[in-house]
Amino acid sequence: MENKKMINYQYEKEAFSTFKNGIRREWALTNGIGGYAGSSLIGAHNRTHQGYLIASLHPPIERYLVFSKINESLSVFAAESTGSSDEKFHSITDTLKKGSVPAVSAVYNLETSQHKKNGETCYTQGQEYLVSFSYDGSVHYTYQAGDITLKKHICLKHGANVCAIAYEIENNGPDASLTLVPLFNFREHSASSRPEDFHFRTSLIDNSLCLIPESHPDTAILFQTSEGIFSDHTPMFDIDMQLQTEVDLETDGLDCHYCPHEVTVFLPAKSHKQISVLCSVIAADETFTDITADTAFDILKEREKYTKSLYETAGIHDDFADRLVLTADQFLCDRASTGYKTVLAGLPWFTDWGRDTMIAFTGLTLCTGRRKDAEEILLTFSKYIRHGIVPNMFPDDNAAPLYNTADASLWYFYAVWQYLQYYPDTAANAFVQENIYPHLKEIISAYKNGTDFSIYMEEDGLIHAGSGLDQITWMDVRVGDWVATPRHGKPVEINALWYNALKVMEELARLYEGDDVLVTGGSATSSSSEVSVTGVSATGLGSHVSVTGVSATGLGSHVMTSHNYAALAELVKASFCQKFWWEEKGCLYDVVDGDEPDDHLRPNQIYAVSLPFTMLSKEQEAKIVAFIKEHLYIGCGLRSLTSDHSDYHGIYCGSLPKRDAAYHQGTAWGFLLGGFLSAYAKVHDHSPECTKELLSLLEPVRHHLTDNGCIGSISEIFDGDAPHNPRGCYAQAWSVGETLRAYMQDVLPYM
């Protein structure tokens, strides 16, 4: 295997010439068990969900901010001590231990932050000393303060709630000291704190500070340095840190952190020093050992080795794809309840969602060569299927899964089918047949015969979903008794997915059961019944439809054969083509139910073109793609509603009610880009001109990876109106997964 060069995002002084410029770019790190870290390019936090260690206490959920950040300052001594380096070290150390501070000629405060003081916003602008920033799976800051160069490397230990900070300090001037002020917390990662919220039992042994929160007496925060003098810090609280993103969301945006100690490290004149700092979450009764100057650097090397393995496993060797391979890893993590891998839907606040996982699945696992992870994800969600429904989401408080979704189960078929396309071998088929196929049959039966949330098949073979206050598609905003986009009836993507699921089952039943096997009431019997569909065409139902062997109201206890699935799929196709095609607009209705189809022009119809099995004529598919490109494509995603509709909201901002009103009513979504790119490639036959156009359509995403939002990632949503600012989660699994999938399947092979 060749020595793969790592992706590196590099930023110089002009990228953070002002506080405002520097704070709008963010970075994120993850640890593979639900924990994460994040801040801005200049090191000032701008949202509640930021810190150097947000630990997952029950992977991948119960996430708590425990370690907010470290503020550094450098002091240059006025008079240089005499004697050897060791003698000077002991002299300065004795002085510091006595609580005295040598006279200084200069102080450089590297802290970068925003606070609210006496009603005014105040800035501490340590970014003035920042000369470069880079991200390569870890984070690297370089500061120049007088004659001192300080490099600060931050990474998370994979598979553990451990943040490592490795300092490299080159002092080309006189004697100096580095002061570190760690800021601690213990709050749910979406909350905020006040001074009265902090209740810790603390102990300090040598260079190890242990904090045990009274609310979680079995858990400890362990902060360690490889050297330095610990002393009391005044004040004990960092009060009213102002988080600009939260302010923009019309909250006070204020937070508070606990800083009981500071650590001072002597920096001899003309010296080079390495310092390791670790913050870990451990069991309160767990024993620990001191760390050395190499400890954090060793963890940094482990992370670099792990990152390189991601590129090697994917084996792509394409710059754009490799950037997404690096980011894709951030969403894959362990789930303690199953012992298998799962997918976090988005950073920083989403947990694992069924719909998001199945849509992101191909890009995150199959395109990156992570077969074992793919299998574990399919198993994770299979274990929680209830009444034929794949879980909608797992709450962050370890409560039971929620099941209000009509599409997660159908996307599960898509994920399984993609898995078999990437791994068409005996082992993969055995895995699906033994572990997954029975659940697929369960889902089909539930949808045909009816299940929760008014999900059932009607006489025309189409799936009806939702009633009342149900929010069961991906457009799922509900506030109290208000459902913003109910979409009750027969949603277009649900029925495109239903057809796709039936065709997948037609193939799997033929492969796993044979064409002439009918299972009734749990026993296999021979069946010679003919299955036929008459009067069915791709453009309409004609005068009569009959499906022999398939009841329009369900098969009861029958589990269908390959022929049965094929016949039902033909009925669905005929009904879909007749009821969803909107001739006047040259596209599809979003929802049909009764006599009045929904007049909202939305992007959901793209899946009637992009899925593996589709129903429309090529001419119809081309019209849909052209319509979406003209009216919904905005660069990094597709608008959720055309801008000429009276319900359209072009900016996603303000208070929660304002944002909820815009969420699916014009706001653009990153994950939809993948389906659009695949559909575009399909209707243009993957021609050279098409590939060139696809690369052009992807150019805004390339820009977004480096210049706006979270470095290296793709946001959840974007404003429908220009300049299409990123909003919502700064890193979204299905945005990344679908962009990578479409690029790998429909662009890169044709370049």
mmCIF file of C-alpha atoms in Angstrom, residues 149-151 167-171 271-275:
data_model
loop_
_atom_site.group_PDB
_atom_site.id
_atom_site.type_symbol
_atom_site.label_atom_id
_atom_site.label_comp_id
_atom_site.label_asym_id
_atom_site.label_seq_id
_atom_site.Cartn_x
_atom_site.Cartn_y
_atom_site.Cartn_z
ATOM 1 C CA THR A 149 6.680 30.210 19.193
ATOM 2 C CA LEU A 150 3.938 28.062 20.699
ATOM 3 C CA LYS A 151 2.353 25.171 18.817
ATOM 4 C CA TYR A 167 2.392 21.789 23.302
ATOM 5 C CA GLU A 168 5.641 22.528 21.474
ATOM 6 C CA ILE A 169 7.290 25.725 22.684
ATOM 7 C CA GLU A 170 10.372 27.357 21.216
ATOM 8 C CA ASN A 171 11.659 30.172 23.419
ATOM 9 C CA SER A 271 15.019 26.453 25.010
ATOM 10 C CA HIS A 272 12.664 23.995 23.331
ATOM 11 C CA LYS A 273 10.044 22.284 25.443
ATOM 12 C CA GLN A 274 7.286 19.712 24.961
ATOM 13 C CA ILE A 275 4.370 19.596 27.384
#
